[in-house]
Coordinates of N, CA and C in Angstrom, one line a residue:
Q822 N 7.2 16.6 47.7 CA 6.8 15.7 46.7 C 6.3 16.3 45.4
L823 N 6.3 15.9 44.3 CA 5.3 15.9 43.2 C 4.6 15.0 42.7
Q824 N 3.3 15.4 42.5 CA 2.5 14.6 42.4 C 2.2 14.7 40.7
L825 N 1.8 13.3 40.2 CA 1.9 13.5 38.8 C 0.5 12.5 38.5
V826 N -0.5 13.0 37.5 CA -1.6 12.4 37.2 C -1.7 12.4 35.7
E827 N -1.4 11.1 35.0 CA -1.6 11.2 33.7 C -3.1 10.7 33.5
S828 N -3.5 11.3 32.0 CA -4.7 10.9 31.4 C -4.7 11.1 30.1
G829 N -5.5 10.6 29.3 CA -5.9 10.7 27.7 C -5.7 9.1 27.1
G830 N -5.3 8.2 27.9 CA -5.4 6.8 27.4 C -6.5 6.4 27.1
G831 N -6.7 5.3 26.2 CA -8.0 4.9 25.7 C -7.5 3.9 24.4
L832 N -8.7 3.4 23.8 CA -8.6 2.3 23.0 C -8.7 3.2 21.7
V833 N -7.7 2.9 20.7 CA -7.6 3.6 19.4 C -7.2 2.6 18.2
Q834 N -7.8 2.6 17.3 CA -7.3 1.7 16.0 C -6.0 2.2 15.4
G835 N -5.4 1.3 15.1 CA -4.0 1.3 14.2 C -3.9 2.5 13.4
G836 N -3.2 3.3 13.4 CA -3.0 4.4 12.3 C -3.9 5.5 13.2
G837 N -4.5 5.5 14.2 CA -4.8 6.5 14.8 C -3.9 7.6 15.8
S838 N -4.6 8.2 16.8 CA -4.0 9.1 17.4 C -4.4 9.5 18.4
L839 N -3.5 9.8 19.9 CA -3.6 9.8 21.1 C -3.0 11.3 21.6
R840 N -3.3 11.8 22.5 CA -2.6 12.8 23.2 C -2.8 12.5 24.7
L841 N -1.7 12.1 25.2 CA -1.6 12.0 26.8 C -1.1 13.0 27.4
S842 N -1.6 13.4 28.2 CA -1.6 14.3 29.4 C -0.7 14.1 30.9
C843 N -0.2 14.7 31.5 CA 0.8 14.5 32.4 C 0.4 15.7 33.3
T844 N -0.5 16.1 34.4 CA -0.5 17.2 35.3 C 0.3 17.1 36.8
A845 N 1.1 18.0 36.9 CA 1.9 18.3 38.0 C 1.4 19.1 39.1
S846 N 1.2 18.7 40.7 CA 1.1 19.4 41.6 C 2.1 18.9 42.7
G847 N 2.2 20.1 43.7 CA 3.0 20.1 45.0 C 4.4 20.6 45.0
R848 N 5.1 20.7 43.7 CA 6.2 21.3 43.8 C 6.4 22.2 42.3
T849 N 7.4 23.2 42.1 CA 7.4 23.9 41.0 C 7.8 22.9 39.7
F850 N 7.1 22.8 39.1 CA 7.2 21.8 37.8 C 8.4 22.3 37.0
S851 N 8.6 23.7 36.8 CA 9.5 23.7 35.8 C 11.1 23.6 35.8
G852 N 11.0 22.9 37.2 CA 12.5 22.5 37.8 C 12.8 21.4 37.3
Y853 N 11.7 20.4 36.4 CA 12.2 19.2 36.5 C 12.2 19.1 35.0
A854 N 13.1 18.0 34.5 CA 12.7 17.5 33.1 C 11.8 16.3 33.2
M855 N 11.0 16.3 32.2 CA 9.8 15.1 32.2 C 10.1 14.1 31.0
G856 N 9.8 13.3 31.3 CA 9.9 11.9 30.6 C 8.5 11.2 30.7
W857 N 8.3 10.6 29.5 CA 7.5 9.4 29.4 C 8.2 7.9 29.1
F858 N 7.5 7.2 29.7 CA 8.0 5.4 29.8 C 6.8 4.9 29.2
R859 N 6.8 3.7 29.1 CA 5.5 2.5 28.8 C 6.0 1.3 29.3
Q860 N 5.5 0.5 29.6 CA 5.4 -1.0 29.9 C 3.9 -1.6 29.4
A861 N 4.7 -2.6 28.5 CA 3.9 -3.6 27.8 C 3.6 -4.7 28.7
P862 N 2.7 -5.6 28.5 CA 2.3 -6.7 29.2 C 3.1 -7.7 29.3
G863 N 4.1 -7.9 30.5 CA 4.9 -8.9 30.5 C 6.2 -8.5 30.0
K864 N 6.6 -7.2 30.0 CA 8.0 -6.9 29.3 C 8.6 -5.2 30.7
E865 N 9.6 -5.1 30.2 CA 10.0 -4.2 31.4 C 9.3 -2.5 30.6
R866 N 9.7 -1.7 31.8 CA 9.2 -0.5 31.3 C 10.3 0.6 31.0
I867 N 10.3 0.9 29.5 CA 11.3 1.4 28.7 C 10.6 2.9 28.6
F868 N 11.9 3.5 28.1 CA 12.2 5.0 27.8 C 11.1 5.4 26.4
V869 N 10.5 6.5 26.3 CA 10.0 6.9 25.2 C 10.4 8.0 24.9
A870 N 10.3 9.0 25.7 CA 10.6 10.5 25.4 C 10.9 11.6 26.7
A871 N 11.6 12.2 26.6 CA 12.1 13.2 27.6 C 12.2 14.8 26.9
I872 N 12.0 15.7 27.9 CA 12.1 17.1 27.4 C 12.6 17.8 28.7
N873 N 13.3 18.8 28.3 CA 14.2 19.2 29.7 C 13.3 20.3 29.9
W874 N 13.6 21.4 30.8 CA 12.8 22.1 31.7 C 12.2 23.3 31.2
N875 N 12.7 23.5 30.1 CA 12.2 24.8 29.4 C 11.8 24.7 27.7
S876 N 11.5 23.3 27.4 CA 11.3 22.7 26.2 C 12.6 23.2 24.9
G877 N 13.7 23.5 25.7 CA 14.6 23.7 24.6 C 15.4 22.4 23.9
T878 N 15.3 21.3 24.7 CA 15.5 20.2 23.7 C 14.8 18.7 24.5
S879 N 15.0 17.8 23.5 CA 14.0 16.9 23.7 C 14.6 15.4 23.3
S880 N 14.3 14.5 23.5 CA 14.7 13.0 23.0 C 13.8 12.0 23.0
Y881 N 14.1 11.1 21.9 CA 13.2 10.0 21.6 C 13.6 8.9 21.6
E882 N 13.0 7.4 22.2 CA 13.4 6.3 21.5 C 13.1 5.9 20.5
D883 N 13.9 5.3 19.7 CA 13.9 5.1 18.1 C 12.2 4.8 17.7
S884 N 11.8 4.2 17.9 CA 10.5 3.6 17.5 C 9.5 4.8 17.7
A885 N 9.6 5.7 18.6 CA 8.9 6.8 18.5 C 9.4 8.0 17.9
K886 N 10.2 8.1 17.2 CA 10.8 9.3 16.6 C 10.0 9.2 15.3
G887 N 9.8 10.6 14.8 CA 8.5 10.6 13.9 C 7.3 10.3 13.9
R888 N 6.7 9.8 14.9 CA 5.4 9.6 15.2 C 5.0 9.9 16.7
F889 N 5.9 10.2 17.7 CA 5.5 10.8 18.8 C 6.1 12.1 19.3
T890 N 5.2 13.1 19.8 CA 5.9 14.2 19.9 C 5.7 14.7 21.5
I891 N 6.9 15.1 22.4 CA 6.8 15.5 23.6 C 6.5 16.6 23.9
S892 N 6.1 17.7 24.6 CA 5.9 19.1 25.2 C 5.6 19.1 26.5
R893 N 5.6 20.5 26.7 CA 5.1 20.9 27.9 C 4.8 22.4 27.9
D894 N 3.9 22.6 29.0 CA 3.4 23.8 29.2 C 3.3 24.3 30.6
N895 N 4.7 25.0 31.1 CA 5.0 25.2 32.3 C 3.9 26.1 33.0
T896 N 3.2 26.8 32.1 CA 2.0 27.7 32.9 C 0.9 26.9 33.4
K897 N 0.8 25.6 32.9 CA -0.3 24.7 33.3 C 0.4 23.4 34.0
N898 N 1.6 23.5 34.2 CA 2.0 22.2 34.7 C 1.8 21.2 34.3
T899 N 1.8 20.8 33.1 CA 1.6 19.8 32.2 C 2.5 19.4 31.1
V900 N 2.8 18.1 31.0 CA 3.7 17.5 29.8 C 2.4 16.7 29.4
Y901 N 2.8 16.9 27.8 CA 2.1 16.2 26.8 C 2.8 15.2 26.1
L902 N 2.3 14.1 25.6 CA 2.7 13.0 24.6 C 1.7 13.1 23.4
Q903 N 2.0 13.8 22.2 CA 1.3 13.2 21.0 C 1.5 12.2 20.3
M904 N 0.8 11.1 20.1 CA 1.3 9.8 19.2 C 0.4 9.7 18.2
N905 N 1.2 9.7 17.1 CA 0.3 9.8 15.8 C 0.6 8.2 15.3
S906 N 0.0 7.7 14.0 CA 0.3 6.8 13.5 C 0.5 5.5 14.3
L907 N -0.2 5.2 15.2 CA -0.1 4.2 16.4 C -0.4 3.0 15.8
K908 N 0.4 1.9 16.6 CA 0.7 0.9 16.1 C 0.2 -0.2 17.1
P909 N -0.2 -1.4 16.8 CA -0.6 -2.6 18.0 C 0.6 -2.4 19.2
E910 N 1.9 -2.6 18.5 CA 3.0 -2.6 19.3 C 3.1 -1.4 20.5
D911 N 2.6 -0.4 20.3 CA 2.2 0.5 21.1 C 1.4 0.7 22.4
T912 N 0.8 -0.3 22.5 CA 0.0 -1.0 23.3 C 0.8 -1.5 24.7
A913 N 0.3 -0.1 25.7 CA 1.1 -0.5 27.1 C 0.4 0.6 27.8
V914 N 1.0 0.5 29.0 CA 0.6 1.7 30.1 C 1.7 2.6 30.3
Y915 N 1.3 3.8 30.0 CA 2.0 4.9 29.9 C 2.2 6.0 30.9
Y916 N 3.5 6.2 31.6 CA 3.8 6.8 32.9 C 4.7 8.0 32.3
C917 N 4.3 8.9 33.1 CA 5.2 10.3 33.1 C 5.9 10.1 34.2
A918 N 7.2 11.0 34.5 CA 7.8 10.9 35.5 C 8.8 12.5 35.4
A919 N 9.3 12.5 36.4 CA 10.1 13.8 36.6 C 11.5 13.5 37.0
S920 N 12.6 14.4 36.6 CA 13.6 14.3 36.9 C 14.5 15.5 37.1
Y921 N 15.7 15.4 37.7 CA 16.4 16.7 37.9 C 17.3 16.8 37.1
G922 N 17.7 15.5 36.2 CA 18.5 15.6 35.1 C 18.1 16.5 33.9
V923 N 19.2 16.4 33.1 CA 18.8 17.5 31.8 C 17.8 16.7 30.8
L924 N 18.2 15.5 30.1 CA 17.5 14.7 29.2 C 17.6 13.4 29.8
P925 N 17.3 12.8 30.8 CA 17.5 11.6 31.4 C 16.6 10.6 30.7
Y926 N 17.2 9.1 30.2 CA 16.3 8.3 29.7 C 16.5 6.9 30.6
K927 N 16.8 7.1 31.5 CA 17.0 5.6 32.4 C 16.1 6.0 33.8
M928 N 15.2 4.8 34.0 CA 14.3 4.8 34.9 C 14.6 5.6 36.2
H929 N 16.1 5.1 36.5 CA 16.5 5.4 38.1 C 16.9 7.0 37.8
E930 N 17.3 7.6 36.9 CA 17.2 9.2 37.0 C 15.8 10.0 37.4
Y931 N 14.7 9.2 37.2 CA 13.4 9.9 37.7 C 13.0 9.5 39.1
Y932 N 12.7 10.9 39.8 CA 12.2 10.7 41.2 C 11.0 10.6 41.6
Y933 N 10.3 10.8 40.5 CA 8.5 11.0 40.8 C 7.6 10.2 39.6
W934 N 7.1 9.4 39.8 CA 6.2 8.9 38.9 C 4.6 9.1 39.1
G935 N 4.0 8.9 37.8 CA 2.6 9.0 38.1 C 2.1 7.4 37.8
Q936 N 0.6 7.3 38.0 CA 0.3 5.5 38.4 C 0.0 5.2 36.9
G937 N 0.2 5.9 35.6 CA 0.2 5.3 34.4 C -1.2 5.7 33.8
T938 N -1.3 5.6 32.5 CA -2.5 5.3 31.6 C -2.7 4.3 30.8
Q939 N -3.4 3.3 30.4 CA -3.6 2.6 29.6 C -3.6 3.1 28.3
V940 N -2.8 2.6 27.2 CA -3.0 2.9 26.0 C -3.2 1.5 25.3
T941 N -4.4 1.6 24.4 CA -4.5 0.1 23.5 C -4.6 0.3 22.0
V942 N -4.1 -0.2 21.3 CA -4.1 -0.1 20.1 C -4.4 -1.2 19.1
S943 N -5.8 -1.5 18.6 CA -6.0 -2.4 18.1 C -5.7 -2.4 16.4
S944 N -5.7 -3.7 16.2 CA -5.0 -4.0 14.3 C -6.2 -3.8 13.5

């Protein structure tokens, strides 16, 4: 089992920044591609960003491109999501997840999930 714990969420004004962290334990972190998803109230959970095992490649959902950056530090078993220029529509619970895939963007490709961290962006 791989345990994932997110942190770094909070309340921020529109235009502000937050950095989310997700720390893993229990298995070899570097063996997994990592992703971030988010779920707004009353909506489905959607893909935000993913990064492969050695940070060689990453992918982003369209609304995250140019504003969000995913990164990882395998020595710290941690994946990050730097979010800049935040908008009220970014308000959601953000989840990190681990996959054996290369750069998966579908939920069913992820095997392990964290509990989520709330991000609220005020207008």
